[in-house]
Coordinates of C-alpha atoms and ligand atoms in Angstrom, one line a residue:
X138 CA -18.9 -76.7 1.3
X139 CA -18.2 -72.9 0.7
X140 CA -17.6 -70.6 3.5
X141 CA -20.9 -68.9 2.4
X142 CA -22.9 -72.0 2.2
X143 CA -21.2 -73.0 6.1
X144 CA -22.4 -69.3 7.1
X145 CA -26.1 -69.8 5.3
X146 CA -26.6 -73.4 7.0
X147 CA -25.6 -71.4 10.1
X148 CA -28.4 -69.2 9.7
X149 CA -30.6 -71.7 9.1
X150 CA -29.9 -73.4 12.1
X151 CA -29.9 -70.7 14.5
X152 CA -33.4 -69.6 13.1
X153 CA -35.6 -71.0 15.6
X154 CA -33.6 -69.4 18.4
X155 CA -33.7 -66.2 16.9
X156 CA -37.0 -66.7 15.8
X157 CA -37.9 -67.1 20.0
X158 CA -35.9 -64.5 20.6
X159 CA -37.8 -61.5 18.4
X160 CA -41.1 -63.0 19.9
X161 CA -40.3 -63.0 23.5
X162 CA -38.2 -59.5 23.2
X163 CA -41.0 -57.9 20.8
X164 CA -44.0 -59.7 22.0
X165 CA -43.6 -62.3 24.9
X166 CA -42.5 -59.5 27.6
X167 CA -45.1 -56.7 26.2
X168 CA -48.2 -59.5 26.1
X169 CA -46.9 -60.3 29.8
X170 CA -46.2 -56.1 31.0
X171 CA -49.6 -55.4 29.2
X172 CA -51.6 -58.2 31.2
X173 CA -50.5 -56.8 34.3
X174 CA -51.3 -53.5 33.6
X175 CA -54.9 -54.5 32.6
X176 CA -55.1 -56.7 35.5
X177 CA -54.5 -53.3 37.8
X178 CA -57.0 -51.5 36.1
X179 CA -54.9 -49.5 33.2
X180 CA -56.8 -48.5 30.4
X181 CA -54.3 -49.1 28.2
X182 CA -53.6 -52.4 29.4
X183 CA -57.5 -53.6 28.5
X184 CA -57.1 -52.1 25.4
X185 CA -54.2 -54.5 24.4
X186 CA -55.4 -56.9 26.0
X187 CA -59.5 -57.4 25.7
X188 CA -60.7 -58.4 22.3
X189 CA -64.1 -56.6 23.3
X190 CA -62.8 -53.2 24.6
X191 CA -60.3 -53.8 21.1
X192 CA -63.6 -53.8 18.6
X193 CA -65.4 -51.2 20.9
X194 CA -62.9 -49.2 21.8
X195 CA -64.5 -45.7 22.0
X196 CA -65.9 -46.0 25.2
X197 CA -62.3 -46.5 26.8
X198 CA -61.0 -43.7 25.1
X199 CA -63.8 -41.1 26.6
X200 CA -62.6 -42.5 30.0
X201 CA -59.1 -41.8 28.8
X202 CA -60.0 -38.5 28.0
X203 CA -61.2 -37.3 31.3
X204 CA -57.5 -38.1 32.7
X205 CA -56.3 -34.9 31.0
X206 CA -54.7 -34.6 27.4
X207 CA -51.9 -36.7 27.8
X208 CA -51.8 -39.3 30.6
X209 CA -49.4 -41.6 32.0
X210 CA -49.9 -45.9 31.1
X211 CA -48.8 -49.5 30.2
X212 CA -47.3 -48.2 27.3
X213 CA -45.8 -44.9 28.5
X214 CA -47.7 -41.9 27.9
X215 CA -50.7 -42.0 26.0
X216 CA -53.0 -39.0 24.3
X217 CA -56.4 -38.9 22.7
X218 CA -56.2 -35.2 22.4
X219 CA -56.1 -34.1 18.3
X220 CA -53.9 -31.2 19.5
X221 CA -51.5 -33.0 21.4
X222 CA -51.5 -35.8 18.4
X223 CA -50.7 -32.4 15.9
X224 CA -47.9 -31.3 18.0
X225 CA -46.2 -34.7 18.1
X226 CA -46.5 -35.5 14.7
X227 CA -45.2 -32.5 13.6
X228 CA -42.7 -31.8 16.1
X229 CA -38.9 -32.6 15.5
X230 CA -38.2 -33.3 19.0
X231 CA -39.6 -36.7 18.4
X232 CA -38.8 -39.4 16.2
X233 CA -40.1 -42.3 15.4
X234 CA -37.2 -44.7 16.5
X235 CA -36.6 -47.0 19.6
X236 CA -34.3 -45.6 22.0
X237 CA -32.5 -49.0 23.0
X238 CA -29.9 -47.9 24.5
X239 CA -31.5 -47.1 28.0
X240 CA -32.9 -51.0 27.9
X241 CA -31.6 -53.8 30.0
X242 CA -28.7 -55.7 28.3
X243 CA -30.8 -59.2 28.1
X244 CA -33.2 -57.1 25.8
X245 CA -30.8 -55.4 23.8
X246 CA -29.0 -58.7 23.5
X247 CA -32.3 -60.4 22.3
X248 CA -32.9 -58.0 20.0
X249 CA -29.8 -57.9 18.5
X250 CA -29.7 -61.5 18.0
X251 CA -33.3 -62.1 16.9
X252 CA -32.7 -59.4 14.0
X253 CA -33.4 -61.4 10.7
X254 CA -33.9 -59.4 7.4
X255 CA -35.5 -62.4 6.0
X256 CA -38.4 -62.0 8.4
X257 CA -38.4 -58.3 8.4
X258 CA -41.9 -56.5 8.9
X259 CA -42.8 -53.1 7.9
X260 CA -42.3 -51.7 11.6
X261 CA -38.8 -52.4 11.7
X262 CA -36.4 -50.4 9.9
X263 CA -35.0 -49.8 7.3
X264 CA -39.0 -49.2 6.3
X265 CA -39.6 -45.4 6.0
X266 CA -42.1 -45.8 8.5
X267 CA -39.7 -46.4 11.8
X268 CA -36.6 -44.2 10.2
X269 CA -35.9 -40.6 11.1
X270 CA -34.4 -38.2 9.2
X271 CA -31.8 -38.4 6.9
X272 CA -32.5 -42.1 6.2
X273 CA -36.3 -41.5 6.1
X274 CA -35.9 -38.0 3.6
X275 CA -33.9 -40.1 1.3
X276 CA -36.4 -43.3 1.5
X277 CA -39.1 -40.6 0.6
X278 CA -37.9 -38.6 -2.0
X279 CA -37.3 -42.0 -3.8
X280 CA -40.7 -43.3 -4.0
X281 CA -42.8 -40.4 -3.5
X282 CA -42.9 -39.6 -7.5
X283 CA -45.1 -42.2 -8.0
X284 CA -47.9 -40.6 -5.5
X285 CA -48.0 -36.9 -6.3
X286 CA -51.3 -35.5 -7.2
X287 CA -51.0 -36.2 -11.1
X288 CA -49.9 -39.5 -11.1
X289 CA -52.9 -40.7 -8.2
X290 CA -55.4 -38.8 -10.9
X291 CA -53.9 -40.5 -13.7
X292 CA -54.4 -44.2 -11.9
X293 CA -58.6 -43.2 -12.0
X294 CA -59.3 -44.9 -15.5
X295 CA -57.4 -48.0 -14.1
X296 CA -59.1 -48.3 -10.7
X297 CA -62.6 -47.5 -12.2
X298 CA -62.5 -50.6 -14.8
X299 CA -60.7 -53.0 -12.1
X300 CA -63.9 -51.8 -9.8
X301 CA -66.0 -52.2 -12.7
X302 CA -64.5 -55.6 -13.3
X303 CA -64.7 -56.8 -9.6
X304 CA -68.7 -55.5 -9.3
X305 CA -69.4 -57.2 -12.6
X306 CA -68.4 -60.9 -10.7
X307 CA -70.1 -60.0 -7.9
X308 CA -72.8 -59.9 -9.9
X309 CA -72.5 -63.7 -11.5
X310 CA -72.5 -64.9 -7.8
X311 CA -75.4 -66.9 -7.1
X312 CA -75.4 -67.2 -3.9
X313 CA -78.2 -64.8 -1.9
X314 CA -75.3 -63.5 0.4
X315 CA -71.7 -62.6 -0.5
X316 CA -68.8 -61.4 1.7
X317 CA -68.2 -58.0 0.8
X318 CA -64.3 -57.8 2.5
X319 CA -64.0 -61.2 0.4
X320 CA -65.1 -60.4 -2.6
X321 CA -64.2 -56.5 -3.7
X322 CA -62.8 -54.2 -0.6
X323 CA -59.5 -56.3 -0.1
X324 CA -59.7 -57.5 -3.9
X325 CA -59.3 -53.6 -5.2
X326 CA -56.8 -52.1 -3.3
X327 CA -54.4 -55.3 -3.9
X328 CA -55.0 -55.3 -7.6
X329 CA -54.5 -51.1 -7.5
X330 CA -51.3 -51.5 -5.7
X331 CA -50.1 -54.3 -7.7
X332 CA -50.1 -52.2 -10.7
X333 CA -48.2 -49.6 -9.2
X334 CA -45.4 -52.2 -8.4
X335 CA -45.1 -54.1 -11.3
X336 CA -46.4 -57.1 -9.8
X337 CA -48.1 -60.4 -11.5
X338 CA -51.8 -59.8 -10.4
X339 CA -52.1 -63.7 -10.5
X340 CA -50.1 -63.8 -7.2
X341 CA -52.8 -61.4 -5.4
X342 CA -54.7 -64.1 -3.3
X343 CA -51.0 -64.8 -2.0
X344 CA -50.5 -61.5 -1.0
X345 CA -54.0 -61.0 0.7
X346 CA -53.0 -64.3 2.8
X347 CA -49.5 -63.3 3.6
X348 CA -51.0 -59.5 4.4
X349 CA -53.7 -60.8 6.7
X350 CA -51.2 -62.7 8.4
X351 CA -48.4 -60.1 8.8
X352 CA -50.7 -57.2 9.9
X353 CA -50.6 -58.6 13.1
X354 CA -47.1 -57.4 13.7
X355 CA -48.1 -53.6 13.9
X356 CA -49.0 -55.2 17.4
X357 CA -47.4 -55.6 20.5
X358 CA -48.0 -58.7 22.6
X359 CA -48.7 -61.2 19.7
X360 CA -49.9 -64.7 21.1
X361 CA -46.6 -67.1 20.4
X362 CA -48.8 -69.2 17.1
X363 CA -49.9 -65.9 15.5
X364 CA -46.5 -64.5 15.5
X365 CA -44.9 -67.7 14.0
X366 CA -48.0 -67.7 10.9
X367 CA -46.7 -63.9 10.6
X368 CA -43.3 -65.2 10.3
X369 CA -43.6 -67.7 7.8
X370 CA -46.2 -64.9 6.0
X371 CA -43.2 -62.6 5.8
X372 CA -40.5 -64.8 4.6
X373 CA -42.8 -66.1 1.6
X374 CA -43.0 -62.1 1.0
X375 CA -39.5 -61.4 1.4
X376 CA -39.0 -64.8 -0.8
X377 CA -41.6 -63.2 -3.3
X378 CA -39.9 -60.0 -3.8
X379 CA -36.2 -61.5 -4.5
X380 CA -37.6 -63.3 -7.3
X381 CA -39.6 -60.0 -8.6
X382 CA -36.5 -57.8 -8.0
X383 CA -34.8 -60.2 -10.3
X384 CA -37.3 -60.7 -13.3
X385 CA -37.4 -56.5 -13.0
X386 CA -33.4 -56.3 -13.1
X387 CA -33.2 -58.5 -16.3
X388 CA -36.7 -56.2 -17.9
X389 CA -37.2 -53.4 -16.7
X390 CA -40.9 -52.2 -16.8
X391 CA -42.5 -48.8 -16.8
X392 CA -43.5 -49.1 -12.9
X393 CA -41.9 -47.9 -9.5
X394 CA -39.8 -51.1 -8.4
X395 CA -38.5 -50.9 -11.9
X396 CA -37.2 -47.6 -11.0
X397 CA -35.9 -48.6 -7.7
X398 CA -33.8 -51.9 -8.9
X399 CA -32.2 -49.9 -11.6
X400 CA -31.0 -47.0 -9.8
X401 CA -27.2 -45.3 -10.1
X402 CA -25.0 -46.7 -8.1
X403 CA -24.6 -43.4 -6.0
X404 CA -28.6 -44.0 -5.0
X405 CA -29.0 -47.3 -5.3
X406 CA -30.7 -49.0 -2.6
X407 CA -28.9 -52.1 -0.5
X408 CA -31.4 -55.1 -0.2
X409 CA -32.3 -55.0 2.7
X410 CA -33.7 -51.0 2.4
X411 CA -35.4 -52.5 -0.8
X412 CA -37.0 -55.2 0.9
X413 CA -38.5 -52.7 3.4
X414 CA -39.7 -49.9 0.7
X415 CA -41.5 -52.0 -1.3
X416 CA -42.6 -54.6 1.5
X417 CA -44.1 -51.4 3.0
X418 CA -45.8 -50.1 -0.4
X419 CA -47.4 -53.0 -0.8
X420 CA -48.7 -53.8 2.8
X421 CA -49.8 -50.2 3.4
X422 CA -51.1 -50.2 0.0
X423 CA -54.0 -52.7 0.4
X424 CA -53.8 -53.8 4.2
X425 CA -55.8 -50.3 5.0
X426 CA -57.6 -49.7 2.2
X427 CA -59.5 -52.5 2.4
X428 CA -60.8 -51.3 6.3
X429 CA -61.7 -48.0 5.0
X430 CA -64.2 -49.6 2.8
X431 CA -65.6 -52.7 5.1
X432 CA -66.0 -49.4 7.7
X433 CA -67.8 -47.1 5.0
X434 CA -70.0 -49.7 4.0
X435 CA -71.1 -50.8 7.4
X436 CA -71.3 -47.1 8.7
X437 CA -73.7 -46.2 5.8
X438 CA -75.8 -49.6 5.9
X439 CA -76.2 -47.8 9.7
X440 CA -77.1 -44.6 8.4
X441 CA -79.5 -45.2 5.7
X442 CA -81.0 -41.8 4.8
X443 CA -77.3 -40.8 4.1
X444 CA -76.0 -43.4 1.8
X445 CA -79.3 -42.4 0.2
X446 CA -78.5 -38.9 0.1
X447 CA -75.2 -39.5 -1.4
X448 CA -77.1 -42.1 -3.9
X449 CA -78.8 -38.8 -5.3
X450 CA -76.0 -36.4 -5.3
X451 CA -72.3 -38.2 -5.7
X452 CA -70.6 -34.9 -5.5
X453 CA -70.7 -35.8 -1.5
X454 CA -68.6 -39.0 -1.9
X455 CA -65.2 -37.2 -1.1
X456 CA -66.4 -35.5 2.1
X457 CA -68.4 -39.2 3.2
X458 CA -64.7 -40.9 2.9
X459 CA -63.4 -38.1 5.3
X460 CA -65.9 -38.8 7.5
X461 CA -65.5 -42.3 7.7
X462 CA -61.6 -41.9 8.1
X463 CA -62.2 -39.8 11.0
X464 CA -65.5 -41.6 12.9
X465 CA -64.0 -45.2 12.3
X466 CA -60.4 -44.9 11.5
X467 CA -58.1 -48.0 9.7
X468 CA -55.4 -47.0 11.4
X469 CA -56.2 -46.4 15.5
X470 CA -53.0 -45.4 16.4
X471 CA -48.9 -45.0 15.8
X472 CA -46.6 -43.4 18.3
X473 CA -43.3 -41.4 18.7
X474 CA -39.8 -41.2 20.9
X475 CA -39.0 -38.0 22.8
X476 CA -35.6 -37.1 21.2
X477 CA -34.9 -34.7 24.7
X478 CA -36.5 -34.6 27.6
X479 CA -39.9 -31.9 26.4
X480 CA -42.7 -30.4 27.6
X481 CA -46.1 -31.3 26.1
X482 CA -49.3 -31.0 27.4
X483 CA -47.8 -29.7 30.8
X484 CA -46.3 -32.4 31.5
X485 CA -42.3 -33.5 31.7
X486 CA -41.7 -35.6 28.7
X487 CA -38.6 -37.8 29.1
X488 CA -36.1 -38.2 26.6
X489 CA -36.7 -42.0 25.8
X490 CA -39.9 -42.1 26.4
X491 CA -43.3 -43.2 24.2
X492 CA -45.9 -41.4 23.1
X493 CA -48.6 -43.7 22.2
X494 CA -51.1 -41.5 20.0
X495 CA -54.6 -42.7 19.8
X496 CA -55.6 -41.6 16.1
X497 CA -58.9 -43.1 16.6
X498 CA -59.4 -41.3 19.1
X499 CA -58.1 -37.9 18.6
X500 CA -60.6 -38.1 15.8
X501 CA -63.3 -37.5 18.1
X502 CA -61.5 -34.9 20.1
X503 CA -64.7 -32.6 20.7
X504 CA -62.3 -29.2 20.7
X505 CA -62.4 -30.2 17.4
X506 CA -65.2 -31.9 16.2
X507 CA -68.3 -31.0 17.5
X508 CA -70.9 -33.8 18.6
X509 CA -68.4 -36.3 17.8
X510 CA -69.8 -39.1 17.8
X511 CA -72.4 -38.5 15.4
X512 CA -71.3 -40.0 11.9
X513 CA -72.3 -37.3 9.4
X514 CA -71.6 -37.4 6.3
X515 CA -72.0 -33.2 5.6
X516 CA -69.6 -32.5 8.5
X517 CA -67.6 -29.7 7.6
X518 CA -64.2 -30.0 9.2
X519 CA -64.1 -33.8 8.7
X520 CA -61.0 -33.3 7.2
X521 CA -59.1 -32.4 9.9
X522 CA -59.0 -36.1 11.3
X523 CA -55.3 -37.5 11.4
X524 CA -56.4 -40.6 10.1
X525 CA -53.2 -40.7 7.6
X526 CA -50.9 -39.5 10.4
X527 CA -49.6 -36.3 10.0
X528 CA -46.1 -34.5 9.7
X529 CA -43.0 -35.6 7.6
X530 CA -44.6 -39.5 7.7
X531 CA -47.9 -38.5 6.5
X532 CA -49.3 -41.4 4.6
X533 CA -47.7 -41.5 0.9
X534 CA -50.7 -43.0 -0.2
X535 CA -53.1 -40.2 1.1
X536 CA -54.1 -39.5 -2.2
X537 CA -54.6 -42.8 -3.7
X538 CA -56.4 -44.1 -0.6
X539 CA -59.3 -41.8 -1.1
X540 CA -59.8 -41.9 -4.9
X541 CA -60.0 -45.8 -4.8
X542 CA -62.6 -45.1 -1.8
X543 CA -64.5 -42.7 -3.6
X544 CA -64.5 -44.9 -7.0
X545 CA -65.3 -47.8 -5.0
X546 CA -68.1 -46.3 -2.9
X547 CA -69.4 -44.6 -5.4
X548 CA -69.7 -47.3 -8.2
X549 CA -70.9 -49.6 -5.7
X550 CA -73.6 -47.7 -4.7
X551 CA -74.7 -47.3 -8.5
X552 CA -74.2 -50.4 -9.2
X553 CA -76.5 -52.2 -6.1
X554 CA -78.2 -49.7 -4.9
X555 CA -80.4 -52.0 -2.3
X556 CA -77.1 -53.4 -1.1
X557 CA -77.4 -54.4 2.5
X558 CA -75.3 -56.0 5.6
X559 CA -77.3 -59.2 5.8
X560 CA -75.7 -60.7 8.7
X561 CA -73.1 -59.7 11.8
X562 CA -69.5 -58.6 10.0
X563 CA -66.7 -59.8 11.6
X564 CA -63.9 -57.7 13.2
X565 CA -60.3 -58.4 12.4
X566 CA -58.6 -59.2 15.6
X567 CA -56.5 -56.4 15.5
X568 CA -55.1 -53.4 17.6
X569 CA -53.3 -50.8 15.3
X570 CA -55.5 -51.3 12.3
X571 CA -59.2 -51.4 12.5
X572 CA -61.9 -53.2 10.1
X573 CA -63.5 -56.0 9.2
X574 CA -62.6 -59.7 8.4
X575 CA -65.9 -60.8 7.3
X576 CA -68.6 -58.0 5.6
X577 CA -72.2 -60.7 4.7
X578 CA -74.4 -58.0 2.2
X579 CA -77.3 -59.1 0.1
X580 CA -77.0 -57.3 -2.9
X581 CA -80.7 -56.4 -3.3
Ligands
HEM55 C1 -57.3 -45.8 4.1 C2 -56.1 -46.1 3.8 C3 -54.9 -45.7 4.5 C4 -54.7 -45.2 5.8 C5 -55.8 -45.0 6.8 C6 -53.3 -45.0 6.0 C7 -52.7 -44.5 7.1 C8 -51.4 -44.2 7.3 C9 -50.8 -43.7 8.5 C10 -51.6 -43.3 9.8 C11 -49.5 -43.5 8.3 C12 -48.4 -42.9 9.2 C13 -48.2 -43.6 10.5 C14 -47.3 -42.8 11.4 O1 -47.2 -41.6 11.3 O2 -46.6 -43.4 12.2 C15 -49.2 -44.0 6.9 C16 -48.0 -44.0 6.4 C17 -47.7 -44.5 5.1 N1 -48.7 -45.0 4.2 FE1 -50.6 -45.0 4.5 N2 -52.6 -45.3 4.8 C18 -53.5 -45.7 3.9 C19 -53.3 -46.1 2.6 C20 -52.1 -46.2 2.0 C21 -51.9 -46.5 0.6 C22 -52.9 -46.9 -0.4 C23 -50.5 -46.5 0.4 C24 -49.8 -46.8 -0.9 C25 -48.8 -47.4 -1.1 C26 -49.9 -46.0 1.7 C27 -48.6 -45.9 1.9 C28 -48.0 -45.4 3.1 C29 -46.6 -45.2 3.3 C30 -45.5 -45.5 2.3 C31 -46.4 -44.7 4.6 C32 -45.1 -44.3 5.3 C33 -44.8 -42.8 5.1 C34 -43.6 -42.3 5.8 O3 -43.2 -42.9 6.8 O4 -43.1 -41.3 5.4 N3 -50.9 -45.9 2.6 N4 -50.4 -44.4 6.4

């Protein structure tokens, strides 16, 4: 035997304890700190913890807003104010790293040891979205040619004939009731993305599996049996993109992960900050996407004179996506580490500490929008939501996101235009992102 195959079989055998180790660390201890909390009556706690405050979570975040702009909770400081959120986002003195170093040495042991690239998720770094500056500037600069304004316009052809194709099946179906999520909201984005990446579009039904099951680990306090599906979902991912890193190596195609696997040596990525770019592209590419639309659909089934509105005048489509990325947003929340101790909101900000920033809910800050909860399609300032985050991570795929939503909404709506929700959708059991699992229509 090798020395490398005696240090792979000791991998292997050390997996499982590692494997414990990342969920107790990352999720057992949270599940258990978060429980408490709720138990005592912390808002934050019940929404972590109660699958019914989780799918109807605005209530909660009214009662949060009457503590003040930035209050104190389970998860460190928490704000649902849109200025506060602006601030953060765009303020250097925070980051979006851990600060581990002020955590008890059992936990930073357990962390340490429960590291494992090969089960990597795209909240742990190397991924752009956890890495401060200079990692994060260089992580950026690399991918971000594929995203600018000209190359998103120039995708339109491409994700107007894979909607076309995926409306035309729908179609065929026979059956009086189809699952929308099923069928064409998670089915466009993946095939969109794909493209981008260079990837066999035969393999997409893997990926929507593996995605489903890996989105859970946006989460903190993952149940021990979820965590383990996300685990094996992400080493079948990682396991997938060593294979596609190679066929791209030996021909080199016109797309981005061509780009990235055949850089200079000066820029060239190592594997494991490859692993977490495009790992991340992908994910972020159709895990959100496909709420966005599940939530437009379901919002406008709601408000029927509006969806009609926007039937007879499409030039309203783009402002109807920003209003459904503010009312019902895909992504409820992301937060940020004081770099120094600050002060925000009037309060003492220590350095170390969280910030958890409720997107959702900034998005119905009433300073900024008025009558907030009111979906309306014509709102002016919709906008202004920081549903793609804001600041130096400001979603990559801003652009793309609302093109395919517009193309999708808007072809969908000319192509059935008596489609209805025709039975209860189903909410994904999920905290950061919000959407649905299940979308029953009856396409009229
Ligand atoms: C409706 C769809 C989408 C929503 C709501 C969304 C939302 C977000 C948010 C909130 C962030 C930043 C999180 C933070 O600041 O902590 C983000 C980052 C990111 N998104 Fe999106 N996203 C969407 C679609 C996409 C698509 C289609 C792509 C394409 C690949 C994409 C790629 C990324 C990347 C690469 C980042 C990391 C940027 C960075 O850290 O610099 N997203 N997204």
């Amino acid at each position: 035997m090798t020395s490398l195959a005696v240090s792979d079989a000791a991998t292997l055998a050390l997996r499982p304890a590692r494997t414990a180790a990342r969920w107790a660390v990352r999720h057992g201890l949270p599940a258990a700190y978060l429980s408490r909390s709720a138990r005592r009556g912390d808002l934050v706690g019940r929404l972590m913890r109660d699958r019914a405050v989780r799918e109807e979570p605005y209530a909660l975040y009214e009662q949060l807003r009457a503590g003040g702009p930035l209050t104190p909770s389970g998860l460190g400081w928490v704000t649902t104010s849109h200025a506060v959120a602006h601030e953060v986002l765009r303020s250097d003195r925070f980051g979006v790293g851990f600060d581990r170093s002020g955590a008890p040495r059992p936990i930073r042991w357990a962390l340490e040891f429960g590291d494992d690239a090969g089960a990597a998720g795209v909240a742990e770094p190397p991924s752009m979205l956890v890495v401060d500056p200079p990692e994060h500037t260089r992580f950026r600069r690399l991918v971000s040619r594929a995203f600018t304004p000209r190359a998103t316009a120039a995708s339109e052809p491409a994700i107007q004939a894979t909607a076309d194709r995926l409306l035309d099946d729908l179609g065929r179906s026979r059956a009086g009731t189809v699952d929308l999520v099923d069928a064409f909201a998670a089915q466009l984005p993946v095939l969109v993305i794909a493209d981008l990446l260079g990837v066999p579009t035969e393999r997409r039904q893997d990926f929507l599996r593996w995605g489903a099951a890996a989105a859970a680990t946006l989460d903190p306090g993952l149940p021990l049996r979820r965590y383990l599906a996300a685990d094996r979902a992400l080493r079948a991912m990682h396991g997938f993109l060593d294979e596609h890193f190679a066929r791209l190596r030996a021909e080199p195609g016109e797309d981005l992960v061509s780009t990235l696997v055949t850089l200079p040596a000066g820029e060239a990525l190592t594997d494991r900050e490859l692993h977490a770019t495009v790992m991340l592209l992908l994910g972020a590419g159709f895990e959100t996407t496909v709420n966005l639309l599940g939530n437009a659909v379901v919002l406008l089934d709601a408000h029927r004179d509006q969806w009609e509105a926007l039937a007879a005048d499409p030039a309203g489509w783009d402002g109807a996506v920003e209003e459904v990325l503010r009312f019902d947003s895909p992504v409820q929340l992301t937060g940020r580490t004081a770099r120094a101790d600050v002060e925000l909101a009037g309060r003492r900000v220590r350095a170390g500490n969280r910030v958890t920033l409720l997107l959702g809910a900034a998005n119905r800050d009433p300073e900024v929008f008025p009558d907030p909860g009111r979906f309306d399609v014509t709102r002016p300032n919709a906008r202004e939501h920081l549903a793609f985050s804001g600041g130096i991570h400001y979603c990559l795929g801003a652009g793309l996101a609302r093109l395919e939503a517009v193309v999708a909404l808007r072809t969908l709506t000319e192509r059935y235009p008596r489609l209805r929700v025709a039975g209860r959708p189903e909410r994904r059991d999920l905290q950061t992102l919000r959407g649905f699992e299940s979308l029953p229509v009856a396409l009229g």
